[in-house]
Short mmCIF file of C-alpha atoms and ligand atoms in Angstrom, two decimals:
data_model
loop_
_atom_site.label_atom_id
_atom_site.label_comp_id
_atom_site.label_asym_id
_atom_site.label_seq_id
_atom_site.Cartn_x
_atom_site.Cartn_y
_atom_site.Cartn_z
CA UNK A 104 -16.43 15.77 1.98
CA UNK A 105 -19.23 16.96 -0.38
CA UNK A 106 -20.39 14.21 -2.70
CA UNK A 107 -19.39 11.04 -4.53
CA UNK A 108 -18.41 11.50 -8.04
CA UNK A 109 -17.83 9.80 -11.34
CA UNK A 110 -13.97 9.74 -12.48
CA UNK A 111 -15.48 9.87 -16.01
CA UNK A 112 -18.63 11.82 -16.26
CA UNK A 113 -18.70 13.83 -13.28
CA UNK A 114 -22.20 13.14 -12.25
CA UNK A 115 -22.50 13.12 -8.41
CA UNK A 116 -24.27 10.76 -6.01
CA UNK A 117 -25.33 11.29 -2.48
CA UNK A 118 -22.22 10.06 0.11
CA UNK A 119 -23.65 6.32 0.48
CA UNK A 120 -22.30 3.31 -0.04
CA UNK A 121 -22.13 2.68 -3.66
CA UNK A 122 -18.76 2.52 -6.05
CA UNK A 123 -19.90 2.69 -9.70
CA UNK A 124 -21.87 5.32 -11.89
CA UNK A 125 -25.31 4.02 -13.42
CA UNK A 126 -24.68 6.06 -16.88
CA UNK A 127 -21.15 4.70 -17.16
CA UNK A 128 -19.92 1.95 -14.89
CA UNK A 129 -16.84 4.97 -13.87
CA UNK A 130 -15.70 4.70 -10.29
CA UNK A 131 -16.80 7.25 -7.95
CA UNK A 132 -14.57 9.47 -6.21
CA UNK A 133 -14.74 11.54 -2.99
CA UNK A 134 -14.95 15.02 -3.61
CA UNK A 135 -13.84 17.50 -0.94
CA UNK A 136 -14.92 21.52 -0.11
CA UNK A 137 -11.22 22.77 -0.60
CA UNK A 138 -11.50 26.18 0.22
CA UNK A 139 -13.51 25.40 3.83
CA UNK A 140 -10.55 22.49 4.42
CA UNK A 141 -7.87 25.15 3.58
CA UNK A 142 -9.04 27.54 6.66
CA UNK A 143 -8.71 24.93 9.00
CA UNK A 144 -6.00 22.66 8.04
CA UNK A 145 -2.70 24.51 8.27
CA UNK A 146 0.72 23.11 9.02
CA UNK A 147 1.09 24.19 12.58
CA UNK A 148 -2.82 22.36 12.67
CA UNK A 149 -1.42 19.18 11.90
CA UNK A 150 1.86 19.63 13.73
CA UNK A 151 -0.34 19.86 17.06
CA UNK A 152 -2.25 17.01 16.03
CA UNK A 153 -1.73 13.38 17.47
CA UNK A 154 1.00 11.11 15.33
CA UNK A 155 -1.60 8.97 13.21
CA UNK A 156 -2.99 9.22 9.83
CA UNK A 157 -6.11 11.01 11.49
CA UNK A 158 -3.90 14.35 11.92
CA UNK A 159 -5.47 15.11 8.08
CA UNK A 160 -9.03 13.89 8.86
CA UNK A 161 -10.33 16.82 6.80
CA UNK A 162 -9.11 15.19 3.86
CA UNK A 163 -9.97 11.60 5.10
CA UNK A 164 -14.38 10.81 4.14
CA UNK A 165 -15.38 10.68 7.34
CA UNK A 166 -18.63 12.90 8.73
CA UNK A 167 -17.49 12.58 12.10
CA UNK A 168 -14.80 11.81 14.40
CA UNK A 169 -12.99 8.50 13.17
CA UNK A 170 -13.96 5.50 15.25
CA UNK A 171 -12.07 2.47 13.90
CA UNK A 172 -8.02 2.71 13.82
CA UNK A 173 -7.57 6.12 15.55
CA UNK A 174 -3.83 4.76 15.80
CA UNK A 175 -2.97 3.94 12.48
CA UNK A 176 -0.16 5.64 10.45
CA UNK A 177 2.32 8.28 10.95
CA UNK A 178 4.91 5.80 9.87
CA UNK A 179 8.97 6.12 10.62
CA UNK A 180 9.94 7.93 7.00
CA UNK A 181 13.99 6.06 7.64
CA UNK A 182 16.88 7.63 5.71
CA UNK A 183 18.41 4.82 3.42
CA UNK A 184 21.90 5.82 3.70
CA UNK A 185 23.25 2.30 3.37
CA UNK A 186 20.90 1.22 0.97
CA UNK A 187 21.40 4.51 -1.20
CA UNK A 188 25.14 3.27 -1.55
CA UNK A 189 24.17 0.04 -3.12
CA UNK A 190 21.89 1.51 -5.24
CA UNK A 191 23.88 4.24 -6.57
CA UNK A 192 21.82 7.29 -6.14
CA UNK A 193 22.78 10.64 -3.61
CA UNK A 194 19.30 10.41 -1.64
CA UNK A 195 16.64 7.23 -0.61
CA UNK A 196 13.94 7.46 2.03
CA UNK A 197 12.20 4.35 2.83
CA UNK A 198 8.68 4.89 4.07
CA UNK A 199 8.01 2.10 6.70
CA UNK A 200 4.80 0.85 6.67
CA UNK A 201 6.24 -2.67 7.92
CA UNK A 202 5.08 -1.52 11.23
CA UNK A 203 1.85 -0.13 10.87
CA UNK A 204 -0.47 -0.73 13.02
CA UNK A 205 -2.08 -3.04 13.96
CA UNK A 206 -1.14 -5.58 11.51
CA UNK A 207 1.62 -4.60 9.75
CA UNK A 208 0.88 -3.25 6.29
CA UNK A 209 -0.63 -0.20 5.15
CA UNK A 210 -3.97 -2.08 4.40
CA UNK A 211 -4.78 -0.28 8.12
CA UNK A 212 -4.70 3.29 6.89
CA UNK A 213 -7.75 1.94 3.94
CA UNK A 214 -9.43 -0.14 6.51
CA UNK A 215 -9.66 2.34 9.25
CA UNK A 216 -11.35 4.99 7.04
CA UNK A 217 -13.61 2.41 5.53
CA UNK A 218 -14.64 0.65 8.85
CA UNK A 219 -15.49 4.42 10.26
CA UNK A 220 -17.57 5.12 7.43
CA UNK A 221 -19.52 1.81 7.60
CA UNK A 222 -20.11 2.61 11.10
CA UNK A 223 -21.35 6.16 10.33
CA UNK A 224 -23.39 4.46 7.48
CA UNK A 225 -25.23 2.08 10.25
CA UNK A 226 -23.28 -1.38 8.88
CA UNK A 227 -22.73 -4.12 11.71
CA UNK A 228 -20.71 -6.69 9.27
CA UNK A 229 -18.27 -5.93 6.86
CA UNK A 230 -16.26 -7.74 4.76
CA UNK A 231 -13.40 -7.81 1.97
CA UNK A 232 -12.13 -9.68 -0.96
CA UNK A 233 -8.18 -10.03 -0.23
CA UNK A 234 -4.88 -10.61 -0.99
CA UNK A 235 -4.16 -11.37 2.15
CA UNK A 236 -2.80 -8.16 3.93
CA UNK A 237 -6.82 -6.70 3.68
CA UNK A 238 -7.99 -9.68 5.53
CA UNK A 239 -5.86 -9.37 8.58
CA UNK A 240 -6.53 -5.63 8.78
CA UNK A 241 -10.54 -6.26 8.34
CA UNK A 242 -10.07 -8.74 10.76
CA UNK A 243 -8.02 -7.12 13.35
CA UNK A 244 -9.91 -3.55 13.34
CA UNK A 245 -13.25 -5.52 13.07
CA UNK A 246 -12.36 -7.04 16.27
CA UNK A 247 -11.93 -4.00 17.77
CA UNK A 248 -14.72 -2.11 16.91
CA UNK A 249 -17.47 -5.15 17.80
CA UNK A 250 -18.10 -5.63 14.00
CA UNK A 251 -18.89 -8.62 12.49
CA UNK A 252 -16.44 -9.65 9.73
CA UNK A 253 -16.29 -11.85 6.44
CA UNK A 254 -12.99 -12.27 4.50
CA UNK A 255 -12.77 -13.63 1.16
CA UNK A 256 -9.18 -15.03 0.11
CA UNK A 257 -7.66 -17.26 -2.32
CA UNK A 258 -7.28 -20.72 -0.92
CA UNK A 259 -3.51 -20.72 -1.54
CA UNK A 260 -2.07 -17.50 0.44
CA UNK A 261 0.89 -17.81 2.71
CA UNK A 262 0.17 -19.33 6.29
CA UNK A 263 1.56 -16.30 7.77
CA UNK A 264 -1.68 -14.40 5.85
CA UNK A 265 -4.27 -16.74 6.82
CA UNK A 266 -3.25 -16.98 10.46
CA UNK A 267 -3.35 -13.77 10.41
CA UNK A 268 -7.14 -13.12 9.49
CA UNK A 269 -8.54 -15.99 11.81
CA UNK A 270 -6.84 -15.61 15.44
CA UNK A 271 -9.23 -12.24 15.34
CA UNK A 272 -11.97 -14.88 15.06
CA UNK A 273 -13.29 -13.23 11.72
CA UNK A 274 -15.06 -15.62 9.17
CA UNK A 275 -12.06 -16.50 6.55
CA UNK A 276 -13.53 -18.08 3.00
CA UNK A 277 -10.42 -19.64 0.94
CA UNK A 278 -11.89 -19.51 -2.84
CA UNK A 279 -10.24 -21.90 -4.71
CA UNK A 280 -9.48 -19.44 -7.52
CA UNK A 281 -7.52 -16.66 -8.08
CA UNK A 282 -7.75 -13.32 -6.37
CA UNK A 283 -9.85 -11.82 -9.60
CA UNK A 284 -12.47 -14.72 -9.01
CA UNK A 285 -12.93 -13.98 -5.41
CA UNK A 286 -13.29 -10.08 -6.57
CA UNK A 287 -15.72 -11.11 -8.93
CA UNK A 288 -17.63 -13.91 -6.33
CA UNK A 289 -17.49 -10.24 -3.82
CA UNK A 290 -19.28 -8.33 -5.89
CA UNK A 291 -22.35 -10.81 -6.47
CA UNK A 292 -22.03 -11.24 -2.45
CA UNK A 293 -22.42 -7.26 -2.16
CA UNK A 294 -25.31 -6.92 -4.44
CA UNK A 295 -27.23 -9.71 -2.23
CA UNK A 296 -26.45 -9.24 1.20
CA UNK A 297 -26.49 -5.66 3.35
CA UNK A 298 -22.75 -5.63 3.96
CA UNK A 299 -19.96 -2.89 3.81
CA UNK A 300 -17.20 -4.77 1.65
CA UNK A 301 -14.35 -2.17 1.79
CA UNK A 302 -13.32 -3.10 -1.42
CA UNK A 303 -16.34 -3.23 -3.16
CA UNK A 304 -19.30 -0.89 -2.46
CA UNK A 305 -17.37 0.89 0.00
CA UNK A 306 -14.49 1.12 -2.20
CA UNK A 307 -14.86 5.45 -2.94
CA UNK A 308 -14.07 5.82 0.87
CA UNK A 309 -11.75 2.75 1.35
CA UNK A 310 -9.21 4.04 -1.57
CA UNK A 311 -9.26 7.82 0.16
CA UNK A 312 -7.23 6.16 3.56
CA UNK A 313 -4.21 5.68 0.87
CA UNK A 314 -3.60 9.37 0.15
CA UNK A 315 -2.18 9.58 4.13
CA UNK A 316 0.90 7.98 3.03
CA UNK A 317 1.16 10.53 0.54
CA UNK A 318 0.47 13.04 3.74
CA UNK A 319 3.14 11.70 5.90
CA UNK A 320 5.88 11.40 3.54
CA UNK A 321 5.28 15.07 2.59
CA UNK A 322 5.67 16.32 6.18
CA UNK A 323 7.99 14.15 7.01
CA UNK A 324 10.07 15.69 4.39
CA UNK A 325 10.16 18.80 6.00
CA UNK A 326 7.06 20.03 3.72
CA UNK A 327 7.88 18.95 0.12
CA UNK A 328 7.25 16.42 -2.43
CA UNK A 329 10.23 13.95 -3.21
CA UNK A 330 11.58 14.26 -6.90
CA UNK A 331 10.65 10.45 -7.05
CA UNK A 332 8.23 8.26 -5.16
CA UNK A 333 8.38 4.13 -6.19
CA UNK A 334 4.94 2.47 -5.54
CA UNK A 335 4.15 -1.02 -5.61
CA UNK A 336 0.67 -2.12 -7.55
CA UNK A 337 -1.84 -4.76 -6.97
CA UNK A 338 -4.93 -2.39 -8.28
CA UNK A 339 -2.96 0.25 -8.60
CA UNK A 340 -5.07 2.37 -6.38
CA UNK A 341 -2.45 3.05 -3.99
CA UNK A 342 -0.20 4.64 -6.47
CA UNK A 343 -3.29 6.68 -7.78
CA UNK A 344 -4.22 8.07 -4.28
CA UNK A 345 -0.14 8.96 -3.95
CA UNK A 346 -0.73 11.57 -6.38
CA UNK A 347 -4.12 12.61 -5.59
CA UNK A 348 -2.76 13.44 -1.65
CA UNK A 349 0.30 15.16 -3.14
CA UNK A 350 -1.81 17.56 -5.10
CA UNK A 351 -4.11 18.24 -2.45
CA UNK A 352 -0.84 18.78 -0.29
CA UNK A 353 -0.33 21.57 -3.26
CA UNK A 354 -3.84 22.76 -3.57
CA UNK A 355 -3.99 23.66 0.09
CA UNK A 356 -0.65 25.48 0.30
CA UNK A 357 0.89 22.79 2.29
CA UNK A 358 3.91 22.13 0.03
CA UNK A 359 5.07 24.48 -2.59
CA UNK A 360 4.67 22.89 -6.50
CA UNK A 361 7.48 21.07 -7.16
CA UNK A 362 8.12 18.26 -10.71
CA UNK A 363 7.55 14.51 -8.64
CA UNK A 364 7.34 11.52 -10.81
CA UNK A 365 4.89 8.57 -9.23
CA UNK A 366 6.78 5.21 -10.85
CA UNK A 367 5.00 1.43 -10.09
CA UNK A 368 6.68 -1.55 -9.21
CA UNK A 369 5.06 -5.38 -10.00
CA UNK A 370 6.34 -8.52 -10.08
CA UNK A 371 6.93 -10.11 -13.75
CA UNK A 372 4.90 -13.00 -13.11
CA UNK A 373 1.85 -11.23 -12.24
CA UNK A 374 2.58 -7.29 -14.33
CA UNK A 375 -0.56 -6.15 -16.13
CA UNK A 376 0.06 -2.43 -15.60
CA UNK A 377 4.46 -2.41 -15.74
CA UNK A 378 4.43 -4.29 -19.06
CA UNK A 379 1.58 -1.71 -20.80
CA UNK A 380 3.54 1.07 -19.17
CA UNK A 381 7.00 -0.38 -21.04
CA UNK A 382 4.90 -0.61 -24.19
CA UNK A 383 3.75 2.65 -23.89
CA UNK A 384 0.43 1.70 -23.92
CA UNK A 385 -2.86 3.32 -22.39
CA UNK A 386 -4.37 0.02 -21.81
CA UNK A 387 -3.24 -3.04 -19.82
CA UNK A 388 -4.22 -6.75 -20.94
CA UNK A 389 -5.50 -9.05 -18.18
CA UNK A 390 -2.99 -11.86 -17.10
CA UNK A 391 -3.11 -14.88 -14.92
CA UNK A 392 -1.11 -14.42 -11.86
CA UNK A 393 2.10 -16.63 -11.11
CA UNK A 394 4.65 -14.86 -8.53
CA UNK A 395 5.73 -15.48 -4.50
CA UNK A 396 4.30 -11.39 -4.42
CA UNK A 397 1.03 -12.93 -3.45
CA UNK A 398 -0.25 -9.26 -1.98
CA UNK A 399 0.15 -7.71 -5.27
CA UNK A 400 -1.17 -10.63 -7.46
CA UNK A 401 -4.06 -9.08 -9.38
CA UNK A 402 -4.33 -9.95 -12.82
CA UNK A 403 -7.58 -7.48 -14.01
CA UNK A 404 -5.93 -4.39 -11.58
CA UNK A 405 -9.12 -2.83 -11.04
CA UNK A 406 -7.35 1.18 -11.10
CA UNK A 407 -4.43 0.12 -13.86
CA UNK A 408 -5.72 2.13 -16.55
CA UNK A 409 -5.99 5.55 -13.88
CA UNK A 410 -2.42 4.32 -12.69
CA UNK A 411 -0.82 4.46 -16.11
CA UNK A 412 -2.15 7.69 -16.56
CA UNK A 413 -0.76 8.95 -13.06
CA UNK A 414 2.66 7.86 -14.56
CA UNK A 415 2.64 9.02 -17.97
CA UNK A 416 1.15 12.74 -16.85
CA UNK A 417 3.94 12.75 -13.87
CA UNK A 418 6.72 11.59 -15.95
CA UNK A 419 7.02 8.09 -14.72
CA UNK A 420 8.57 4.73 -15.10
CA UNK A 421 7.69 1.44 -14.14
CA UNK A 422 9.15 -2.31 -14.13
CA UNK A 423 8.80 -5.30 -12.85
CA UNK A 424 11.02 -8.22 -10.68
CA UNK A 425 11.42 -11.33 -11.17
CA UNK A 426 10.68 -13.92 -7.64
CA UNK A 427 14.37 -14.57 -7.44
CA UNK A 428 15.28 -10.47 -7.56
CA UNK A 429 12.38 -9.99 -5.61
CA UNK A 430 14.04 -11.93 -2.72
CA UNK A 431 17.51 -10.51 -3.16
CA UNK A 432 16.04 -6.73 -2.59
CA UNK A 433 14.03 -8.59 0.22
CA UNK A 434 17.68 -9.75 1.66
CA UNK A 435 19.50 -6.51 0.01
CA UNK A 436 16.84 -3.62 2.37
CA UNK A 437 17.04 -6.10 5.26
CA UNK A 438 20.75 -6.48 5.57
CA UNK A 439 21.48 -2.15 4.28
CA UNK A 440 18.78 -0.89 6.77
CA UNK A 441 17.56 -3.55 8.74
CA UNK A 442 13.74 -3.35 7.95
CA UNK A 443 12.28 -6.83 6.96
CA UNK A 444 9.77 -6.52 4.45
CA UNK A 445 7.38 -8.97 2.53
CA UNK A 446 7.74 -9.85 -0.78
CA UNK A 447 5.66 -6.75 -2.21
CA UNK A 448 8.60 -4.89 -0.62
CA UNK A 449 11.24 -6.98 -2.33
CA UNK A 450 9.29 -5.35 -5.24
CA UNK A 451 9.57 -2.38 -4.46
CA UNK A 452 13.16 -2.36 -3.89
CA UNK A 453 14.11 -4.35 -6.67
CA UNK A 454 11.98 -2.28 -9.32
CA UNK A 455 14.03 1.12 -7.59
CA UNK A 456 16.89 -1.14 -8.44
CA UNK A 457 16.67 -1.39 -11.92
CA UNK A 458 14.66 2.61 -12.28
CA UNK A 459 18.12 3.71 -11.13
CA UNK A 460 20.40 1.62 -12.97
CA UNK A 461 18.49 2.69 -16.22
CA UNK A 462 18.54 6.14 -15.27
CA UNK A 463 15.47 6.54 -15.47
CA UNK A 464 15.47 7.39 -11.64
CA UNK A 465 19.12 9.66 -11.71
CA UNK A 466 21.69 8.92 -9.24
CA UNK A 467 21.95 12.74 -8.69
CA UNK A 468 18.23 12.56 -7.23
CA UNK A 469 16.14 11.95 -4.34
CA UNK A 470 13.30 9.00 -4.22
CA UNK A 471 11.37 7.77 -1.94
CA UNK A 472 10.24 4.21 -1.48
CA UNK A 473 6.97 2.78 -0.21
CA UNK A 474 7.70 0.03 1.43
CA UNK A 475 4.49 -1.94 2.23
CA UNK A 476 4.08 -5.05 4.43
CA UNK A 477 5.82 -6.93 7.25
CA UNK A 478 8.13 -9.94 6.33
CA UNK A 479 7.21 -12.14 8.88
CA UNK A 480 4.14 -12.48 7.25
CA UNK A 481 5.39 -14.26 4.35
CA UNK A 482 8.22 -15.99 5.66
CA UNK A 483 7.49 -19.11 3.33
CA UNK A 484 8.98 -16.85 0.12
CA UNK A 485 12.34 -16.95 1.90
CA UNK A 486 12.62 -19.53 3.95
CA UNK A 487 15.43 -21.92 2.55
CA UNK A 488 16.90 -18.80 0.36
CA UNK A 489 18.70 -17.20 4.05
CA UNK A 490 21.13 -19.72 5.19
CA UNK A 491 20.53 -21.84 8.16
CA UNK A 492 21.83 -21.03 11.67
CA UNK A 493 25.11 -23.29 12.57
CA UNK A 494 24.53 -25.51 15.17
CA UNK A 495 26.91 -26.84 18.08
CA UNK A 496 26.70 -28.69 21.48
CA UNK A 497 26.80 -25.39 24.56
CA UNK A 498 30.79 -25.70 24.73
CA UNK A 499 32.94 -23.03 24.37
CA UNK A 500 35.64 -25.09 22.47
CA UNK A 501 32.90 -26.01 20.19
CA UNK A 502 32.58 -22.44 19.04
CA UNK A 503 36.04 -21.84 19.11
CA UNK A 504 36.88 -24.84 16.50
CA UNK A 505 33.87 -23.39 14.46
CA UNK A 506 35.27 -19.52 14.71
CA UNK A 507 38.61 -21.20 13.64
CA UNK A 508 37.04 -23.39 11.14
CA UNK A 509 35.72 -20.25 9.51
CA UNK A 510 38.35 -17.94 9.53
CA UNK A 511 40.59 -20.76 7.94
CA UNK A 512 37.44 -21.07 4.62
CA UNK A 513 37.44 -17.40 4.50
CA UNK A 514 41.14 -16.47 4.08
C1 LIG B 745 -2.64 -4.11 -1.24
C2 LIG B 745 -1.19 -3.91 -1.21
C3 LIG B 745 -0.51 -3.00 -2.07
C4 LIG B 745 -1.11 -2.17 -3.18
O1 LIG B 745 -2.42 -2.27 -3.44
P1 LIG B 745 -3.23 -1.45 -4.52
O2 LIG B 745 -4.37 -2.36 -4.83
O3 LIG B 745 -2.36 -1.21 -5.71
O4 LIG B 745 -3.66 -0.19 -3.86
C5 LIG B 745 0.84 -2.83 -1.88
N1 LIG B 745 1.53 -3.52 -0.95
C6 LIG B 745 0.94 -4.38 -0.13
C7 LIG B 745 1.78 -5.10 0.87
C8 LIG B 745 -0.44 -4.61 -0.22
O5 LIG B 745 -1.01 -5.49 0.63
#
């Protein structure tokens, strides 16, 4: 890596920890030495390379070797056959990040690179404003690296989240509010006390651990880009950093150049960046967040207006799900391919739905989907939407009269 950089101005800071440009408020960006990267990171490189998201730490901002999460990534990329059926369209990849590790979601490819770099930077506490899948990873690789660590949620997540962040024994604040206040409370936090927030002043390093999904589904491909990749959105900045690795995959002669539209998925009750996208619009209005997709349920998406251009300059779609489609996609990937995701998944699926039945994905294609989180961890959205298990006393003629039972309502 060679400096930070402003997305709008292009001035360029020193590689500290600091997020926005003091002429224009514009995010900084990593910027990398291409041509050095290019002599050293070749296919058969990588191919020799452990199975994590650190077999492309040239293009990861790190100084030096990776400390925190040196096992995260290099997710199963699953053929959808099934799924493809139900959809309607001739090819569908699923990339599972259900079971990333160590906590499930690929929050632990962004928290690995940022809790390196905080190391490298000298930081013993770090911390994060949340949805609820950032917490658990801050938590869990805190815990593992002997860091101190402060999460900042809303008060109202699903169990399933908040367990998840305290059994590591991090700090966990509930704000009663919603995710866009505690973003808001973070940022006073960061200005006051000497902390690494991933999301916040460590955010130009944090967003860079995305582009290894990018990096994995290439390979995984067989070295190519997929015609269509469907992203879900909270910030956006995942979708973003999808494109930005796929280039960089092209820059560095990884891949050849091939057309690969980069389409977003939200949920309708929380859909600042799907509806401007449907409206053709530039700019996304704030909105106040009301959907079981807790994980994506940011209402000022900090990266929306960088996403819509990512979609509009690729070729792009995107839509949104309502909670009751989101848990039949939920239900529809988990009984096709048997991957149970959370409800940001459900989004994904459902959104891939509807892209293909408008033809706006066409069946004759290929797509990818990124599917994000670990179902168990929101188990509340679906519970009493799955059927109940039928109980009887340990008797075999008691399951023999129920067998019978059924066969007799099904005919
Ligand atoms: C955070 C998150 C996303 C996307 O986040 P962005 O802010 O858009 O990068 C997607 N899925 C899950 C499960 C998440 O936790």
């Amino acid at each position: 890596m060679k400096a930070l950089k402003c997305r709008e101005c292009g001035r360029e800071y020193p590689l500290t920890a600091t997020h926005v440009c003091e002429f224009d408020f514009g995010p900084l960006e990593v910027v990398y030495d291409y041509d050095r990267i290019k002599k050293s990171l070749t296919r058969t490189a990588i191919q020799s390379r452990p199975h994590s998201m650190w077999r492309y730490r040239e293009l990861l901002p790190v100084a030096n070797d990776p400390t925190v999460g040196l096992q995260v990534g290099f997710t199963p990329l699953v053929k959808a056959d099934r799924l493809a059926k139900k959809l309607g369209i001739r090819e569908l990849w699923i990339k599972n990040d259900t079971v990333n590790y160590p906590t499930l979601s690929f929050k632990d490819r962004v928290v690995s690179v940022a809790l390196s770099r905080a190391r490298e930077l000298g930081f013993d506490t770090v911390a994060c404003a949340s949805t609820g899948n950032l917490a658990n990873s801050v938590a869990a690789n805190a815990a593992s690296a002997g860091l101190k660590a402060y999460v900042f949620i809303p008060s109202d997540l699903e169990q399933g989240k908040i367990i998840n962040s305290l059994v590591y024994g991090a700090n966990v604040i509930g704000i009663k509010g919603h995710y866009d206040e505690v973003n808001r409370l973070c940022a006073e936090i960061a200005g006051k006390f000497g902390w690494a927030f991933v999301n916040v002043n460590m955010r130009p390093y944090y967003a860079e651990g995305s582009k290894s999904m990018a990096y994995e589904i290439a390979e995984q491909l067989g070295w190519r880009l997929p015609r269509h990749t469907v992203v879900p959105m909270a910030s956006g900045s995942l979708l973003t950093k999808i494109q930005k690795g796929y280039q960089e995959f092209v820059k560095l002669g990884l891949v050849s150049e091939s057309e690969t539209s980069i389409h977003g998925a939200q949920a309708t009750g929380c859909s600042p960046i799907s509806t401007a996208q449907k409206a053709g619009l530039d700019f996304f209005r704030p909105v106040k967040p009301d959907t079981i997709a807790k994980s994506l349920a940011i209402g000022t998406p900090a990266d929306g207006f960088y996403a819509l251009k990512v979609m509009k300059d690729t070729g792009a779609a995107a839509d949104d799900v309502t909670d009751d489609e989101i848990r039949d996609a939920i239900k529809l990937l988990a009984e096709t391919e048997g991957i149970f995701a959370e409800t940001a998944g459900g989004v994904t699926v459902g959104v891939a739905q509807k892209l293909i039945a408008s033809g706006k994905i066409p069946r004759n294609d290929s797509a990818v989907l990124c599917v994000t989180g670990n179902g168990l961890k929101t188990l509340d959205a679906v519970a009493g939407h799955v059927g109940k298990p039928r109980e009887i006393k340990p008797s075999l003629r008691e399951f023999e009269a129920l067998l019978a039972h059924e066969e007799k309502v099904n005919v």
